Short mmCIF file of C-alpha atoms in Angstrom, two decimals:
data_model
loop_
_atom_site.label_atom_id
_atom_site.label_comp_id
_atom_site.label_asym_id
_atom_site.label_seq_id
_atom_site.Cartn_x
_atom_site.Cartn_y
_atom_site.Cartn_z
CA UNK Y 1 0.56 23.85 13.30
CA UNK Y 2 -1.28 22.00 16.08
CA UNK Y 3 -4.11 22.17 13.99
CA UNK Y 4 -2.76 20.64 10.86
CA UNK Y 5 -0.86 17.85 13.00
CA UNK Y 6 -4.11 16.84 14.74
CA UNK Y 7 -5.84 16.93 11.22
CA UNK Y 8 -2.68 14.50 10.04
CA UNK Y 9 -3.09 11.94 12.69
CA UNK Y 10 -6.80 11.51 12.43
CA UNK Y 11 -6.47 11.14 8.43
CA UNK Y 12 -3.44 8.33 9.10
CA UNK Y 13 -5.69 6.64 11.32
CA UNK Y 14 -8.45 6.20 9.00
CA UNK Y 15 -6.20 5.45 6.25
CA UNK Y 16 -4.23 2.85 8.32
CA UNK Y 17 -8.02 1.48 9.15
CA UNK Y 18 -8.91 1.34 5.42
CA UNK Y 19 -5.97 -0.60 4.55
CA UNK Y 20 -7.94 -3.84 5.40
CA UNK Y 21 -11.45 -2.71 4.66
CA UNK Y 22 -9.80 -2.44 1.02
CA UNK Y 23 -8.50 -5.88 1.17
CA UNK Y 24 -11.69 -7.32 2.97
CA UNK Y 25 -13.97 -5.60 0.12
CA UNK Y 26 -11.65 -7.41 -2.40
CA UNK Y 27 -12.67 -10.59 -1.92
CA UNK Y 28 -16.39 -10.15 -0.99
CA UNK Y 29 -18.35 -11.33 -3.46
CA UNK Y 30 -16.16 -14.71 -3.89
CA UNK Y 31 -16.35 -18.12 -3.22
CA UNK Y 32 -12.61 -18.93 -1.67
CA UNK Y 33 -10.36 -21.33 -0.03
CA UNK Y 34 -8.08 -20.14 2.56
CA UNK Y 35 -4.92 -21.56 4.04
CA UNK Y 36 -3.40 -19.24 6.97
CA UNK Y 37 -3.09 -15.75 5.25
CA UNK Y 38 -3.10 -17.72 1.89
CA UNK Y 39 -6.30 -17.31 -0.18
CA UNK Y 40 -6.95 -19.13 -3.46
CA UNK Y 41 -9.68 -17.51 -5.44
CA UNK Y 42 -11.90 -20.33 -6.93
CA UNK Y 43 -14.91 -18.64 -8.24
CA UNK Y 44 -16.22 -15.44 -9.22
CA UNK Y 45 -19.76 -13.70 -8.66
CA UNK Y 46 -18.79 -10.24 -9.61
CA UNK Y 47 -21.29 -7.37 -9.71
CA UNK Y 48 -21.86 -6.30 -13.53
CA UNK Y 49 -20.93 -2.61 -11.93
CA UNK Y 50 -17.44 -3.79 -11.31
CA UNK Y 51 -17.30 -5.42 -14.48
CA UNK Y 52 -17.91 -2.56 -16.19
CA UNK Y 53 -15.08 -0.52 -14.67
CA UNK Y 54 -12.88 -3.77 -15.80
CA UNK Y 55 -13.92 -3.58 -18.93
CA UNK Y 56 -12.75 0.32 -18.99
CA UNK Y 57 -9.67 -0.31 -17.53
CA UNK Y 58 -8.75 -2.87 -19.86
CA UNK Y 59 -9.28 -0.24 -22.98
CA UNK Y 60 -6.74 2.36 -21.22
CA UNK Y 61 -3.86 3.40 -22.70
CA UNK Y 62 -0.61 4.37 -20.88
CA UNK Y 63 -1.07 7.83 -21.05
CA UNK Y 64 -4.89 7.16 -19.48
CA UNK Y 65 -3.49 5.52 -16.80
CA UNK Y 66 -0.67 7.46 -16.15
CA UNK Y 67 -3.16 10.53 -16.19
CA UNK Y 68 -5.46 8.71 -13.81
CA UNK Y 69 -2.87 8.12 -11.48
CA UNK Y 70 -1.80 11.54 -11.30
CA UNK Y 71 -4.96 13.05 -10.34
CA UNK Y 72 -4.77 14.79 -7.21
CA UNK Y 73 -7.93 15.94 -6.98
CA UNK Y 74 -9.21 13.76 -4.09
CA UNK Y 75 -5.74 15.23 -2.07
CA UNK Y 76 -6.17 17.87 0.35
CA UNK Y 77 -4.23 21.04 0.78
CA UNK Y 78 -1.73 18.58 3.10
CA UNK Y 79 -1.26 15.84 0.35
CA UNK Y 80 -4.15 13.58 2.44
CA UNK Y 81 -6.96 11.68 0.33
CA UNK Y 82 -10.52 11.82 1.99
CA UNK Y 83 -9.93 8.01 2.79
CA UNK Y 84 -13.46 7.80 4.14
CA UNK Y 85 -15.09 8.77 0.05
CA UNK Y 86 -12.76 6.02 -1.26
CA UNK Y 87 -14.28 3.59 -3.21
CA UNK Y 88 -12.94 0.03 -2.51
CA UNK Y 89 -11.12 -1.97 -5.45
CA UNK Y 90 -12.37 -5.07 -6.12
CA UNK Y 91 -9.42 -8.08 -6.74
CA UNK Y 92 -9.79 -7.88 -10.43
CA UNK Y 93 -9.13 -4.39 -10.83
CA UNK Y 94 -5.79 -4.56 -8.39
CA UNK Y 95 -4.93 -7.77 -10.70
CA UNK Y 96 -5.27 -6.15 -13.80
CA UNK Y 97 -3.93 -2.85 -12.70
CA UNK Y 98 -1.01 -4.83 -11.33
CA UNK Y 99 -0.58 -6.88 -14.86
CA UNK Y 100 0.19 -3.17 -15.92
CA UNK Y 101 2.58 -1.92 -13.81
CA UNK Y 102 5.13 -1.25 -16.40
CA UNK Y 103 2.57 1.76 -17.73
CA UNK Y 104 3.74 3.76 -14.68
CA UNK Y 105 7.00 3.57 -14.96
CA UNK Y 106 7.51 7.05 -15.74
CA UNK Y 107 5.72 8.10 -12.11
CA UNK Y 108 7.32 5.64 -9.90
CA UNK Y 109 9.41 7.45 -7.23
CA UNK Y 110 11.24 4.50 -6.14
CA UNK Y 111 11.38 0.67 -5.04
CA UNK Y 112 11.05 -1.10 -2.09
CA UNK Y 113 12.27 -4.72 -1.89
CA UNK Y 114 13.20 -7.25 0.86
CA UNK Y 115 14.82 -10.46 -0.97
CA UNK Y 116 14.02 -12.63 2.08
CA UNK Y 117 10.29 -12.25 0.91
CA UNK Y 118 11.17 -11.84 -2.84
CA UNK Y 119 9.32 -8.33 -2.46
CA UNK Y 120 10.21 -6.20 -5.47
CA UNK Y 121 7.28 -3.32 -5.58
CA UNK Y 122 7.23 -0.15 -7.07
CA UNK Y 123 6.60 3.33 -5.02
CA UNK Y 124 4.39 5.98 -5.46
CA UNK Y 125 4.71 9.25 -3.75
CA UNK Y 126 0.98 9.83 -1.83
CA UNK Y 127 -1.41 7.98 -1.39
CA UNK Y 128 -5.16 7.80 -3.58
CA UNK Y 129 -6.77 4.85 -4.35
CA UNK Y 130 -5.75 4.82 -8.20
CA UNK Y 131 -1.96 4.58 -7.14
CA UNK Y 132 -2.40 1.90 -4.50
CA UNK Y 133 -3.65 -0.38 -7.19
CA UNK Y 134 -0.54 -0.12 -8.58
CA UNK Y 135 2.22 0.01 -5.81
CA UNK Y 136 3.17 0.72 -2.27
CA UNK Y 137 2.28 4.30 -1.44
CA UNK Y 138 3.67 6.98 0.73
CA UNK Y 139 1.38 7.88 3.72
CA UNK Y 140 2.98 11.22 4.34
CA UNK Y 141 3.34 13.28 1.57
CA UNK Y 142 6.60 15.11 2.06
CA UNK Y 143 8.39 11.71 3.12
CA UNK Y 144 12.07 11.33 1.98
CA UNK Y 145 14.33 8.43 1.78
CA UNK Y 146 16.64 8.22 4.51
CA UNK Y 147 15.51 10.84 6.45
CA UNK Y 148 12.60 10.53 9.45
CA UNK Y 149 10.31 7.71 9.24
CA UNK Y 150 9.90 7.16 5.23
CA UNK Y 151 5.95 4.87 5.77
CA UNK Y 152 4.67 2.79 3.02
CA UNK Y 153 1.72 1.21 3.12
CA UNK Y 154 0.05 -1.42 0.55
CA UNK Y 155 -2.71 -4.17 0.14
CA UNK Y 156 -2.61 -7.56 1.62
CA UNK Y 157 -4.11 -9.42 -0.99
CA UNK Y 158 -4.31 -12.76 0.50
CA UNK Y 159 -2.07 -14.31 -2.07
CA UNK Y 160 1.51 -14.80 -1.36
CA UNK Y 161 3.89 -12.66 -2.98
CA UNK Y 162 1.53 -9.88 -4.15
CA UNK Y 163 1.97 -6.26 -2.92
CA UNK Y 164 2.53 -6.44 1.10
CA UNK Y 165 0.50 -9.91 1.78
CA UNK Y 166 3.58 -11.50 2.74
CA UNK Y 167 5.10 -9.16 5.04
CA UNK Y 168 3.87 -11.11 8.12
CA UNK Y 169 7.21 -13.76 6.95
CA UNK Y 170 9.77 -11.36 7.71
CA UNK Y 171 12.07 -11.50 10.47
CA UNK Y 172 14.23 -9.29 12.55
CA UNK Y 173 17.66 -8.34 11.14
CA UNK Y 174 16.04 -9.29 7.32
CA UNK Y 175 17.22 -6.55 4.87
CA UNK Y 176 15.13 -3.85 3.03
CA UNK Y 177 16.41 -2.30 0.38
CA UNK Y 178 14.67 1.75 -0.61
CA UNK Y 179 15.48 2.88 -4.30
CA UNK Y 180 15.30 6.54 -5.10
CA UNK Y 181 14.36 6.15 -9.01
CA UNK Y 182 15.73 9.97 -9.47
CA UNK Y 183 18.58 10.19 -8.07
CA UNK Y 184 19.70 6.74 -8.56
CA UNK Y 185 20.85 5.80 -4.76
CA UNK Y 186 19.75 2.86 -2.86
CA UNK Y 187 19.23 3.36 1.35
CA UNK Y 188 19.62 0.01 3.16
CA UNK Y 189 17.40 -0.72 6.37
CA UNK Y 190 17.76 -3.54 8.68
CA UNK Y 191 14.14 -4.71 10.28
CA UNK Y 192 14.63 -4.29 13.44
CA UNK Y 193 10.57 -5.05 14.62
CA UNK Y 194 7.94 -7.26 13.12
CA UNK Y 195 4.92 -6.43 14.79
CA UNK Y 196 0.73 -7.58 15.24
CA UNK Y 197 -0.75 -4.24 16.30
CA UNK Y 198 -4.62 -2.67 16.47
CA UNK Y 199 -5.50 -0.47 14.04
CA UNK Y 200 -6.01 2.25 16.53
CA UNK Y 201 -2.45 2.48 17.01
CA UNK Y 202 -0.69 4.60 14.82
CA UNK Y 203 2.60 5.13 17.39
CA UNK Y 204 4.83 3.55 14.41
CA UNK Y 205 3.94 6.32 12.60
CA UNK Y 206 5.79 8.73 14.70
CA UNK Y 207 8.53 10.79 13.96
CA UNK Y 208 12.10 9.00 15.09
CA UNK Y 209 15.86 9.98 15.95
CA UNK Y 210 16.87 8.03 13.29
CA UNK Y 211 15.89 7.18 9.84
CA UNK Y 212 13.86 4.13 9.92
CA UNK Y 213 11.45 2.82 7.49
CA UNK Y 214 7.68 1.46 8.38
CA UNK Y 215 6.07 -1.30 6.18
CA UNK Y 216 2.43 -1.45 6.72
CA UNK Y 217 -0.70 -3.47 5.76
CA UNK Y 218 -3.89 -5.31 6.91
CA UNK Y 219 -3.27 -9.16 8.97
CA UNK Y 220 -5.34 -10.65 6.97
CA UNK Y 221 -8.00 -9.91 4.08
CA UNK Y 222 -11.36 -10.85 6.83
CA UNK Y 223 -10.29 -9.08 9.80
CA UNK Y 224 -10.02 -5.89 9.81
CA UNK Y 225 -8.90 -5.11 13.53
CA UNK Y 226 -4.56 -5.76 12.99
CA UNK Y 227 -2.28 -4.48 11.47
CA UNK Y 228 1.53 -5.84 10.55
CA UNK Y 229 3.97 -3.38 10.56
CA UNK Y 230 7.50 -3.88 9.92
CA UNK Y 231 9.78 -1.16 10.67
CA UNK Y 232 13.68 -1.30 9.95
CA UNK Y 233 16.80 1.39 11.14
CA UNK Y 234 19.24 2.99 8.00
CA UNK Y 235 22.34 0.89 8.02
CA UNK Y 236 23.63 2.92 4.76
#
């Protein structure tokens, strides 16, 4: 057991330290305009690798995707990706991935929204790198709604209102609503903490006395040193 937790922590820390190297590596390769944690993308000089894998994803099917985003393969026998062999998305592939997020609907575990932000995203139960093009994603595998601490954690994408970029606007006491697709049920949170923290520290990811729910992505899409993390307590 000591074993397997020590093994956990070290693969949530690289995970939580990927979560900006992914949105960093989005917009490399771009000629931008930025405004605060707002970036406009003005030009593209995209590799004719990654335009390649656009071109495939724009052929797929829903069953292709939905098959592609249930392959486990990269998961280890404790539900963790090898974060470190992850390739890194570029922002076309997230965009067009995202323009099909109805395709998944079948796989979606759940919602996650916070109306103060107009944040409506889908869930997905683990976390790979085909799923987080798609939603927010579970960092612990055998997470549960209302119960422990339920972590998501999703891009910052530098443009306001997609996936977690604008999580950074919440504000203590905002609401965040959790919605259990199977079961129907909703679980209300109140934030309770907005924080700025390094990526090193991974203490929101412990385990609680009460059912709470952690919100997590990069500061912004050049730095790759913060994190925000918004964590909320179970009101009902």
């Amino acid at each position: 057991m000591k074993k397997f937790l020590k093994t956990k922590k070290g693969k949530v820390l690289t995970l939580i330290a990927l979560i900006s190297i992914f949105a960093v590596s989005s917009f490399l390769g771009y000629q931008t305009l930025t405004d605060s944690n707002n970036v406009q993308v003005t030009e593209e000089t995209v590799s004719s690798e990654a335009v390649e894998v656009l071109k495939t994803r724009k052929d797929m099917n829903t069953d292709e995707r939905i098959q592609l985003a249930n392959d486990v393969s990269e998961l280890d026998e404790n539900g963790f990706a090898d974060y470190e062999a992850m390739n890194r998305p570029t922002l076309e592939e997230i965009e067009e991935a995202q323009a099909h997020v109805d395709d998944l609907n079948a796989i979606y575990v759940g919602t996650v929204e916070i109306p103060s932000i107009n944040l409506d995203l889908n869930i997905l139960e683990g976390t790979t790198y085909e799923r987080m093009l798609y939603a927010a994603t579970t960092i612990f595998p055998d997470s549960v709604m209302g119960k422990g601490n339920y972590a998501l954690a999703s891009h910052n994408m530098g443009q306001e209102g997609l996936m977690f970029t604008s999580l950074y606007k919440v504000n203590e006491g905002d609401d965040i609503y959790l919605k259990n697709n199977e079961s129907g049920k909703t679980f209300h949170y109140q934030t309770t903490s907005v924080k700025i923290v390094n990526y090193k520290d991974t203490s929101c990811l412990e385990d609680q006395d009460e059912a709470v729910v952690t919100l997590i992505t990069c500061e912004n899409i050049y730095d790759t040193t913060n994190r925000v993390v918004v964590q909320g307590s179970l009101v009902d």
